[in-house]
Amino acid sequence: MPEHMPNHALQPTTALGGRTLNTGSVSIYEVTERALVSLAFKASDREHVSAVLGGSLPAVGSSLASHLAGRLLGLQIDQTWCLIESTDSAMDKVIARKLSDTRGIYLTDQSDAWTILALSGDTCRQVLERLCPLDLDESVFPIDAVARTVIEHTGVIILRTGRDSFELITPRSSTASFMHAIETVVEHVRNEIPVRSQDRQQDPTTSNA
Amino acid sequence: MSNVNRVAGGQIERSRKLSFSFDGKRLTGYSGDTLASALLANGEVLVGRSFKYHRPRGIVSAGVEEPNALVEIGTGPRRDPNVRATVQELHEGLVATSQNRRGSLRHDLMAINDLASPLLAAGFYYKTFMWPKAFWEKVYEPAIRHSAGLGRLSMEPDPDSYDKGFLFADLLIIGAGPAGLAAALAAGRTGARVILCEEDFKTGGRLNAERYSVDDADAAHWAATTTESLRNMSNVRVMTRTSVYGAYDHGVYGALERVTDHVGAVTGCARQVLWRIRATRCVLSAGATERPIAFTNNDRPGIMLAGAVRTYVNRFGVAPGKRVAVFTNNDDGWRTARDLAAASIEITAVIDARDVPPPGDISALQGARLVRAGAVVDTHGRHALKNIQLANGDTIPADCLAVSGGWNPNVHLSCHQRGRPTWREDIASFVPGGVLPTGMSVAGAANGELTLGTALRNGHNAALAALETLPSISLDAAGAPPSAEDESGFVEAYWRVPEKSSAFRLSGAWKRQWVDYQNDVTVKDIKLSVQEGFSAVEHVKRYTTLGMATDQGKTSNVLGLAVLADASGRSIPEIGTTIFRPPWTPVPIAALAGASRGAHFRPTRLTPSHTWATENGATFVEVGNWLRAQWFSQPGETTWRQTVDREVTQTRTAVGVCDVTTLGKIDIQGTDSGVFLDRVYANTFSTLAVGKVRYGIMLREDGFAMDDGTTAHIAQDHYIMTTTTANAVPVFRHLEFCRQCLWPELDVHLVSTTEAWAQYAIAGPRSRELVARIVDDLDVSNEAFPFMGCAETTVCCGLTARLFRISFSGELAYELAVPTRYGDSLMRRLMSEGKSLGVVPYGTEALGVMRIEKGHCTGNELTGQTTAADIGLGRMVSQKKDSIGNALSQRPGLKDPDRPQLVGFKPVDRNAQLRAGAHFIEKGAAVVTANDQGWMSSVAYSPSLGHSIGLGFIRRGQERIGERVRACDPLRGEEHDVEICSAHFVDPDGERLRA
């Protein structure tokens, strides 16, 4: 049996039951097969931690792929998070086993504390500019950039996965409220398109005065 | 006949006719009209009533500065009061209604106020309604508010949606007139990230209103093509219908975008979006506002600002009158006359207050009376202007009088951080001065550059200067500024027709000269203010209401200052302006709230067992943002008390399960974790063995109790702290502060895992049996897993779990935690496995009853004003080590034995129902603060004891067990005799929880 397949008798549920939304210009889905593990260490041990992770420890604000621990998110000078394809609820132990030396590295499985929402599509940046107080211009927040922020009164981690794709990592308990906020803005942006298309300046020389 | 006042030209779409109504009258206009232009086109000159005197008023301006033409737009819940007709775009089906009238607009009963005007001067309310004092709030103020005011709110919930958003730019340009467009063009070409905001629905500003040329092309055409070029630049965002209303710290600007107001209600759209724009640099090119001249009866419908008259003719193809006179102190008045003549509108007179020859070509003005050094001393016409009277007594027919007293640069946003504008004598106006908001520069008319060619160059250069300091932006691509001629702009200060002129006496000294149309403030009011000692500009504003209300005195302020200067013998710059504050134009409260309203005011947090609880009849209660099950009603239970009594009794006799996920959980790891805990807790934790839990109390730095909870030593260098639900975030924040700022040398790491684990309290004499059915291999016997034990284990055939033997209820109890995704499933499993044991789910109410019965504290007791000693835990504050709050907890004041101490209270009459919040008073003493001995902090009906019980604080409580006092509740008018007793009503020796 694969390492991450549970064999106990309890059934897992996700915050949104794997909900998806696709309007054509924006797609949102709940990422359910991903584990989140934080690695905490002393800031002075970054070199050591980097070596243990195979020479890959992202700077704060950026992320990178690691063969040992999935995608590493640089969130604090003394903390990095791993995003790993897995449904195991105790991936901290799995990663700990993979690391050659865990002295000074403290792992905490946070998979169940958060919900990951993948947001993509042509108008996803228009949606995010009504939710996210960060500057998401590519010159400032390029692909693989990551940051902690606050959206709809809630602490959120935002990761850019493509020009028009992001992952929003939000506390699990308030996911329904968070999703409602996103869906509301998605609907607003979609319905505004025909309204805004009328907003082109009329050249007075073409008016039939 | 509709559109009787349309003339050729303008920038409206005549192929798109629109129907609308005003006070029920069906009218038509065109796409590109404002409500104001469409009303004027239809000959609707009378559009409102004034604030105080209910005088007939017409449209004065063509922009956001409009003081008079305020109307209600829409019907039912969408009725929007105080909308400026000059800003509201016309759309099909628009319903507009005049406001602030009783009866019809033409026959407003409240116009009687005008007859009583000699009695209603400034300060009238303050002087008149002095007695009796109690009448002010209940009689006078309601009556005054009913009589004088603005539009009416619908008093229904707003059916529209509003968004808030965030934008960023290298350069924000506020205003898309000539300077703004030139700035945007230059900045856009450099590749900088530019946002261009324009509050009009059309960019161009005065370019659309004048007959100018830019780069040898028609100016309006140039504005349109330039805007199109800007829209095609990926680095430029052009935002029309967007008012930048405030300049805040750190380059943050507030902007309101009106998304659907120009088309009416649109389902599924945000009506407006409130943007917070963060800009590294900003060019304020907000233009200038024309000001009127004060003369007698200068407020009649048909008396308008000259620039607005040109706007209606040139942009909207509307003649504001058929016979127009002009009264000016500058060259713009003459331009107005020429533009109107070119549109074949009759000019009856041009009265120039200056003694100068007419500027430019006046051949088109043949037939008009041209007056040098003249003045309009009075006007006539009740509902519409009929004629004007000159200083020499001559009367000139006119249904429209275009007045220009010069232009005031729109300095407002430059002053939002306390900048004070400076006076420029050559244009007789204030221009931005002092300290501007960080990163802001000002260009064009807003900076006092009132002529076209200069404004264009000024805008271009301001953009380049702003971007010059930004890295990685090359200015080479900016190109040359657009070129245009500078029109003549000579202005000579002339504020009002002087009282001493012979002509004025002809008109009668009792007549009024209006300064602030919106607030009905006259020259006489300002003089009265000075006469009565209110001569400072801020005092004059409050005494007279000059410059208040929705227009904030955009047309009246400088004129008011001039009158004040004259009345007080000072110069205008000596007087200075009032403080400019956001917003520049009104911002609806709904836009400020955005989506945060109703059920979505704050996010809602759901517990892992929420779905199960919903299926099982739970009633929920908000605890912070959490929704927690309060109780689980069963068929036949008619009151919540019945339900809660059952839950408590069944838990105390069998087993109960409660979702306690909401309690804060903090993962503490690192070799110095024990040291860290010793420092943040008042009691010692470094001695706690692995596999054990300890109750801890945390103090604030000032020595008062901050929070309590248990901390488990789950593994080597690994602790799990629990906090109260309410303090989960504050405690985590406090610990991070300690870790990062106080003791960065410690090897300790914190992670909030509140949401990562679903945690259930399993309490009651049969809880061990239930837990044993769930865990895999753990021996949960009292010997193997005693009270205050903890373990990492597995449940339900291999699922990682954590088990703690702790009790809040006072019963034999456990808390079992599993990864949150299994929380729902575990709850169902506990219920099915516990069925034969008599398991019951219990909610927060039963939880509260049991903790009160046991004498455990919660937020009601840990109020921030109680110490560890007050709640009977003084000995936990270890003096063998230092910890936060330790030193100050030893202050004499906090160790005073006379302080209120936590004890229990029983009603002497067992049938009495105690009340939290009651205060304790000695028998026979008066119920006054001086006799207050303490307070009841928590009460509950105890099903275990069969009567009401309470916890509370009373002076020297521990010494007074058995004493009787009164629990007095003057707010509810209740009083009960109570007996002081131990706070531990149930199992005071703790035998149950150690069983």
Coordinates of C-alpha atoms in Angstrom, one line a residue, chain B residues 366-804:
Chain B
Q366 CA -23.2 93.0 -31.8
G367 CA -26.5 93.9 -30.2
A368 CA -25.4 93.0 -26.7
R369 CA -25.0 95.6 -24.1
L370 CA -21.2 95.8 -23.2
V371 CA -20.5 97.4 -19.8
R372 CA -17.1 98.3 -18.4
A373 CA -16.6 98.6 -14.6
G374 CA -20.2 97.5 -14.2
A375 CA -22.0 95.4 -11.7
V376 CA -25.2 93.5 -11.4
V377 CA -26.9 94.8 -8.3
D378 CA -30.1 92.8 -8.3
T379 CA -32.1 90.2 -10.3
H380 CA -35.7 89.3 -10.7
G381 CA -37.8 86.2 -11.3
R382 CA -39.2 83.8 -8.8
H383 CA -38.9 80.4 -10.3
A384 CA -36.6 81.5 -13.2
L385 CA -34.5 84.5 -13.9
K386 CA -36.3 87.2 -15.9
N387 CA -34.0 90.2 -15.8
I388 CA -31.0 91.7 -14.1
Q389 CA -30.5 95.1 -12.8
L390 CA -27.3 97.1 -13.3
A391 CA -25.7 99.6 -11.0
N392 CA -27.1 102.5 -13.0
G393 CA -30.6 101.1 -12.5
D394 CA -31.0 99.8 -16.0
T395 CA -32.8 96.5 -16.3
I396 CA -31.6 94.0 -18.9
P397 CA -33.7 91.0 -19.9
A398 CA -32.0 87.6 -19.4
D399 CA -33.2 84.1 -18.6
C400 CA -29.6 83.1 -17.9
L401 CA -26.8 85.0 -16.2
A402 CA -23.3 83.5 -16.7
V403 CA -21.1 84.6 -13.8
S404 CA -17.4 84.3 -13.5
G405 CA -15.5 85.5 -10.5
G406 CA -12.3 83.7 -11.4
W407 CA -11.0 80.2 -10.7
N408 CA -10.0 78.4 -7.6
P409 CA -7.4 75.7 -8.1
N410 CA -8.6 72.4 -6.7
V411 CA -6.0 72.2 -3.9
H412 CA -7.9 69.8 -1.7
L413 CA -6.0 66.6 -2.1
S414 CA -2.7 68.5 -1.7
C415 CA -3.8 69.5 1.8
H416 CA -5.1 66.3 3.1
Q417 CA -2.0 65.9 5.3
R418 CA -2.3 69.3 6.8
G419 CA -0.6 71.2 4.0
R420 CA -1.7 74.8 3.9
P421 CA -2.2 76.4 0.5
T422 CA -0.6 79.7 -0.3
W423 CA -2.1 82.8 -1.9
R424 CA -1.2 83.8 -5.4
E425 CA -2.2 87.4 -6.0
D426 CA -2.0 87.3 -9.8
I427 CA -4.9 84.8 -10.1
A428 CA -6.5 85.9 -6.8
S429 CA -6.5 82.3 -5.6
F430 CA -4.9 79.8 -3.3
V431 CA -2.5 77.3 -4.8
P432 CA -1.0 74.2 -3.2
G433 CA 1.7 75.1 -0.7
G434 CA 3.4 73.8 2.4
V435 CA 4.1 70.2 2.7
L436 CA 2.4 68.1 0.1
P437 CA 1.5 64.4 0.7
T438 CA 4.6 62.2 0.1
G439 CA 5.4 61.8 -3.5
M440 CA 2.8 64.3 -4.8
S441 CA 3.3 67.1 -7.2
V442 CA 0.7 69.4 -8.7
A443 CA 0.2 70.3 -12.3
G444 CA -2.1 72.4 -14.5
A445 CA -5.0 74.5 -13.3
A446 CA -4.8 72.8 -9.9
N447 CA -1.4 74.4 -9.5
G448 CA -2.7 77.8 -10.7
E449 CA -1.6 77.3 -14.3
L450 CA -4.9 78.3 -15.7
T451 CA -4.1 78.5 -19.4
L452 CA -4.1 75.6 -21.8
G453 CA -0.6 75.6 -23.3
T454 CA 1.0 76.1 -19.9
A455 CA -1.2 73.4 -18.4
L456 CA -0.2 70.8 -21.0
R457 CA 3.5 71.5 -20.6
N458 CA 3.1 71.6 -16.9
G459 CA 1.5 68.2 -16.8
H460 CA 4.1 66.7 -19.1
N461 CA 7.0 68.1 -17.1
A462 CA 5.4 67.1 -13.7
A463 CA 5.2 63.5 -14.9
L464 CA 8.8 63.4 -15.9
A465 CA 9.9 65.1 -12.8
A466 CA 8.0 62.5 -10.7
L467 CA 9.4 59.6 -12.5
E468 CA 12.9 60.9 -12.7
T469 CA 13.8 59.5 -9.3
L470 CA 12.4 56.1 -9.9
P471 CA 14.8 53.3 -10.9
S472 CA 14.7 51.5 -14.2
I473 CA 12.5 54.1 -16.0
S474 CA 13.9 55.9 -19.0
L475 CA 12.4 59.3 -19.7
D476 CA 13.8 59.3 -23.3
A477 CA 10.6 57.8 -24.7
A478 CA 8.4 60.5 -23.2
G479 CA 8.4 62.6 -26.3
A480 CA 7.5 66.3 -26.5
P481 CA 4.6 67.8 -24.6
P482 CA 1.4 68.5 -26.6
S483 CA 1.2 72.1 -27.8
A484 CA -1.5 74.6 -27.6
E485 CA -1.9 78.4 -27.4
D486 CA -2.3 80.1 -24.0
E487 CA -5.6 81.9 -24.0
S488 CA -5.9 85.2 -22.3
G489 CA -6.6 84.8 -18.6
F490 CA -6.4 88.2 -17.0
V491 CA -8.4 88.3 -13.8
E492 CA -9.0 91.2 -11.4
A493 CA -10.2 90.3 -7.9
Y494 CA -13.8 91.3 -7.6
W495 CA -15.7 89.4 -4.9
R496 CA -19.0 91.1 -4.4
V497 CA -21.0 94.1 -5.4
P498 CA -20.1 96.6 -2.6
E499 CA -22.9 97.6 -0.3
K500 CA -22.0 101.3 -0.5
S501 CA -22.6 101.5 -4.2
S502 CA -25.5 103.8 -4.9
A503 CA -27.1 101.1 -6.9
F504 CA -27.1 98.8 -4.0
R505 CA -29.1 101.3 -1.9
L506 CA -31.6 101.4 -4.8
S507 CA -32.2 97.7 -4.3
G508 CA -32.7 98.0 -0.6
A509 CA -30.2 97.0 2.1
W510 CA -32.3 94.1 3.4
K511 CA -31.8 92.0 0.3
R512 CA -29.2 89.2 0.5
Q513 CA -26.1 88.3 -1.4
W514 CA -25.5 84.6 -1.4
V515 CA -22.1 83.2 -0.7
D516 CA -22.8 79.5 -0.1
Y517 CA -25.8 78.3 -2.0
Q518 CA -26.0 74.9 -0.5
N519 CA -26.1 76.2 3.1
D520 CA -28.0 79.4 2.5
V521 CA -25.1 81.5 3.8
T522 CA -25.1 85.1 2.9
V523 CA -22.7 88.0 3.2
K524 CA -24.8 89.3 6.1
D525 CA -24.3 85.9 7.9
I526 CA -20.5 86.2 7.7
K527 CA -20.5 89.8 8.8
L528 CA -22.8 88.8 11.7
S529 CA -20.4 86.1 12.7
V530 CA -17.5 88.5 12.8
Q531 CA -19.6 91.0 14.7
E532 CA -20.4 88.4 17.3
G533 CA -16.7 87.5 17.8
F534 CA -16.5 84.4 15.6
S535 CA -13.9 85.8 13.2
A536 CA -11.4 82.9 13.0
V537 CA -12.1 81.0 9.8
E538 CA -12.9 77.7 11.5
H539 CA -15.3 79.6 13.8
V540 CA -17.0 81.3 10.9
K541 CA -17.4 77.9 9.3
R542 CA -19.1 76.5 12.3
Y543 CA -21.2 79.5 13.2
T544 CA -22.5 80.1 9.7
T545 CA -22.2 76.6 8.2
L546 CA -20.2 78.1 5.3
G547 CA -18.5 75.4 3.4
M548 CA -20.2 72.5 5.0
A549 CA -22.5 69.7 3.6
T550 CA -22.1 67.7 0.5
D551 CA -20.2 70.2 -1.7
Q552 CA -17.9 71.3 1.2
G553 CA -18.0 74.8 -0.2
K554 CA -16.2 74.2 -3.5
T555 CA -17.8 77.3 -5.0
S556 CA -18.2 79.3 -1.9
N557 CA -15.1 79.0 0.3
V558 CA -12.8 81.5 -1.3
L559 CA -15.6 84.0 -1.8
G560 CA -16.5 83.5 1.8
L561 CA -12.9 84.2 2.8
A562 CA -13.0 87.4 0.8
V563 CA -16.1 88.6 2.6
L564 CA -14.6 87.6 5.9
A565 CA -11.4 89.5 5.1
D566 CA -13.4 92.6 4.2
A567 CA -15.5 92.3 7.4
S568 CA -12.6 91.7 9.7
G569 CA -10.1 94.1 8.1
R570 CA -7.6 91.4 7.2
S571 CA -6.3 90.1 4.0
I572 CA -7.4 86.7 2.6
P573 CA -3.9 85.1 3.1
E574 CA -3.9 86.4 6.6
I575 CA -7.2 84.6 7.3
G576 CA -6.1 81.4 5.5
T577 CA -8.3 78.4 4.7
T578 CA -10.1 75.9 6.9
I579 CA -8.5 72.5 7.1
F580 CA -9.1 70.3 4.1
R581 CA -10.1 66.8 5.0
P582 CA -11.2 63.7 3.0
P583 CA -13.4 63.0 1.2
W584 CA -13.1 65.3 -1.8
T585 CA -16.6 64.2 -2.9
P586 CA -19.1 62.2 -0.9
V587 CA -18.4 58.5 -0.4
P588 CA -21.4 56.3 0.4
I589 CA -21.1 54.4 3.7
A590 CA -22.1 51.3 1.7
A591 CA -18.9 51.6 -0.3
L592 CA -16.8 52.0 2.8
A593 CA -18.4 48.8 4.2
G594 CA -17.9 46.9 0.9
A595 CA -18.8 43.2 1.3
S596 CA -18.6 43.4 5.1
R597 CA -22.2 43.5 5.9
G598 CA -24.9 41.3 7.3
A599 CA -23.9 37.6 7.7
H600 CA -20.6 38.4 5.9
F601 CA -19.5 41.3 8.2
R602 CA -16.8 39.0 9.4
P603 CA -15.7 35.5 8.3
T604 CA -17.4 32.6 10.1
R605 CA -15.3 29.8 11.4
L606 CA -16.9 26.4 11.5
T607 CA -15.9 23.6 13.8
P608 CA -15.0 20.1 12.5
S609 CA -18.3 18.7 13.8
H610 CA -20.4 21.5 12.4
T611 CA -22.2 19.4 9.8
W612 CA -22.9 16.7 12.3
A613 CA -24.1 19.2 14.8
T614 CA -26.4 20.8 12.2
E615 CA -27.8 17.4 11.5
N616 CA -28.4 16.8 15.2
G617 CA -30.5 19.8 16.1
A618 CA -27.7 22.1 17.4
T619 CA -28.4 25.7 18.1
F620 CA -25.3 27.7 17.4
V621 CA -23.7 30.6 19.2
E622 CA -21.1 33.0 17.9
V623 CA -17.9 32.8 20.0
G624 CA -15.5 35.2 18.4
N625 CA -15.8 34.3 14.7
W626 CA -16.6 30.6 15.6
L627 CA -20.0 29.1 15.4
R628 CA -20.2 26.7 18.3
A629 CA -23.0 24.3 19.2
Q630 CA -24.8 25.9 22.2
W631 CA -27.0 22.9 22.9
F632 CA -28.6 20.0 21.0
S633 CA -32.4 20.0 21.4
Q634 CA -34.3 16.8 21.4
P635 CA -38.0 16.2 20.6
G636 CA -40.2 17.1 23.5
E637 CA -37.8 19.7 25.0
T638 CA -39.6 23.0 25.0
T639 CA -36.9 25.2 26.6
W640 CA -33.2 25.5 26.3
R641 CA -32.9 24.9 30.1
Q642 CA -34.5 21.5 29.7
T643 CA -31.9 20.6 27.0
V644 CA -29.0 21.9 29.0
D645 CA -30.1 20.2 32.2
R646 CA -30.3 17.0 30.3
E647 CA -26.9 17.4 28.7
V648 CA -25.3 18.2 32.1
T649 CA -27.0 15.4 34.0
Q650 CA -26.3 12.8 31.3
T651 CA -22.6 13.9 31.1
R652 CA -22.3 13.7 34.9
T653 CA -23.9 10.3 35.1
A654 CA -22.7 8.7 31.9
V655 CA -20.6 10.4 29.2
G656 CA -20.8 13.5 27.1
V657 CA -18.9 14.7 24.1
C658 CA -18.2 18.4 23.3
D659 CA -16.3 19.9 20.4
V660 CA -13.5 22.0 21.9
T661 CA -11.5 22.5 18.7
T662 CA -11.9 26.3 19.1
L663 CA -9.5 26.4 22.1
G664 CA -6.2 27.8 20.9
K665 CA -3.4 25.2 20.3
I666 CA 0.1 26.3 20.0
D667 CA 2.9 23.9 19.0
I668 CA 6.0 24.8 20.9
Q669 CA 9.2 23.1 19.8
G670 CA 12.9 23.6 20.4
T671 CA 15.6 22.8 22.9
D672 CA 14.7 25.9 24.9
S673 CA 11.0 25.3 25.0
G674 CA 10.9 24.6 28.7
V675 CA 12.8 27.7 29.5
F676 CA 10.5 29.7 27.3
L677 CA 7.4 28.3 29.1
D678 CA 8.9 29.1 32.5
R679 CA 9.3 32.7 31.4
V680 CA 5.8 33.2 29.9
Y681 CA 3.9 31.2 32.5
A682 CA 3.7 32.2 36.2
N683 CA 4.3 28.6 37.2
T684 CA 7.0 26.2 36.3
F685 CA 7.0 24.0 33.2
S686 CA 10.6 23.0 32.6
T687 CA 10.2 20.2 35.3
L688 CA 7.1 18.7 33.5
A689 CA 7.8 15.2 32.4
V690 CA 7.1 14.0 28.9
G691 CA 3.7 12.5 28.9
K692 CA 2.3 15.0 31.4
V693 CA 0.0 18.0 31.3
R694 CA 0.1 21.0 33.6
Y695 CA -2.4 23.8 34.2
G696 CA -0.7 27.1 33.7
I697 CA -1.5 30.7 34.3
M698 CA 0.0 33.5 32.2
L699 CA 0.3 37.0 33.5
R700 CA 0.5 40.3 31.6
E701 CA 3.5 42.4 32.2
D702 CA 1.5 44.5 34.7
G703 CA 1.0 41.4 36.9
F704 CA -2.7 40.8 36.1
A705 CA -3.9 37.5 34.8
M706 CA -3.8 37.2 31.0
D707 CA -4.9 33.7 30.1
D708 CA -5.0 30.2 31.5
G709 CA -4.9 26.8 29.9
T710 CA -3.0 23.5 29.9
T711 CA 0.3 22.7 28.3
A712 CA 1.2 19.2 27.5
H713 CA 4.8 17.9 27.3
I714 CA 4.0 15.6 24.3
A715 CA 7.6 14.7 23.4
Q716 CA 11.2 15.7 24.0
D717 CA 11.5 19.5 23.2
H718 CA 7.9 19.5 22.1
Y719 CA 5.0 21.1 24.1
I720 CA 1.4 21.8 23.1
M721 CA -0.1 24.8 24.8
T722 CA -3.9 25.4 24.9
T723 CA -5.4 28.8 25.3
T724 CA -8.9 30.0 25.8
T725 CA -10.9 30.4 22.5
A726 CA -11.1 34.1 22.9
N727 CA -7.4 34.5 23.5
A728 CA -6.0 32.1 20.9
V729 CA -4.7 34.9 18.7
P730 CA -3.6 37.4 21.4
V731 CA -1.7 34.7 23.3
F732 CA 0.0 33.5 20.1
R733 CA 0.9 37.1 19.2
H734 CA 2.2 37.6 22.7
L735 CA 4.4 34.5 22.6
E736 CA 5.8 35.5 19.2
F737 CA 6.7 38.9 20.6
C738 CA 8.5 37.2 23.5
R739 CA 10.2 34.8 21.2
Q740 CA 11.3 37.3 18.5
C741 CA 11.9 40.4 20.5
L742 CA 12.6 39.5 24.1
W743 CA 14.6 36.3 23.8
P744 CA 15.7 35.8 20.2
E745 CA 18.6 33.7 21.5
L746 CA 16.3 30.9 22.6
D747 CA 15.9 27.9 20.4
V748 CA 12.1 27.9 20.4
H749 CA 9.6 27.8 17.6
L750 CA 5.9 28.4 17.6
V751 CA 3.2 27.2 15.2
S752 CA -0.6 27.8 15.7
T753 CA -2.2 24.4 15.2
T754 CA -5.7 25.4 16.4
E755 CA -7.2 24.4 13.1
A756 CA -5.0 21.4 12.4
W757 CA -6.5 19.2 15.1
A758 CA -10.2 18.4 15.7
Q759 CA -10.4 18.1 19.5
Y760 CA -13.2 16.6 21.6
A761 CA -13.8 16.7 25.3
I762 CA -15.1 13.3 26.4
A763 CA -16.3 13.7 30.0
G764 CA -18.2 11.7 32.5
P765 CA -17.9 8.5 34.6
R766 CA -18.1 6.3 31.5
S767 CA -15.7 8.4 29.4
R768 CA -12.9 5.9 30.0
E769 CA -15.0 3.1 28.5
L770 CA -15.7 5.3 25.4
V771 CA -12.1 6.3 24.9
A772 CA -11.0 2.7 25.2
R773 CA -13.3 1.8 22.4
I774 CA -11.7 4.4 20.1
V775 CA -8.0 4.2 20.8
D776 CA -6.0 1.4 19.3
D777 CA -3.4 0.1 21.8
L778 CA -3.2 2.7 24.5
D779 CA -3.9 1.5 28.1
V780 CA -6.2 4.2 29.4
S781 CA -6.6 2.7 32.9
N782 CA -6.2 5.2 35.8
E783 CA -2.9 3.6 36.7
A784 CA -1.4 3.7 33.1
F785 CA -2.9 7.0 32.0
P786 CA -3.7 9.0 35.1
F787 CA -5.1 12.5 35.5
M788 CA -3.0 15.1 33.7
G789 CA -1.5 12.5 31.4
C790 CA -1.0 12.9 27.7
A791 CA 0.1 10.7 24.8
E792 CA 0.6 10.6 21.0
T793 CA -1.4 7.5 20.0
T794 CA -3.5 6.1 17.2
V795 CA -7.3 5.6 17.0
C796 CA -9.7 3.8 14.8
C797 CA -7.1 1.4 13.4
G798 CA -4.1 3.5 12.9
L799 CA -5.0 7.2 12.7
T800 CA -2.6 9.5 14.4
A801 CA -4.1 11.1 17.5
R802 CA -3.3 12.9 20.7
L803 CA -5.0 12.1 24.0
F804 CA -5.0 14.3 27.0

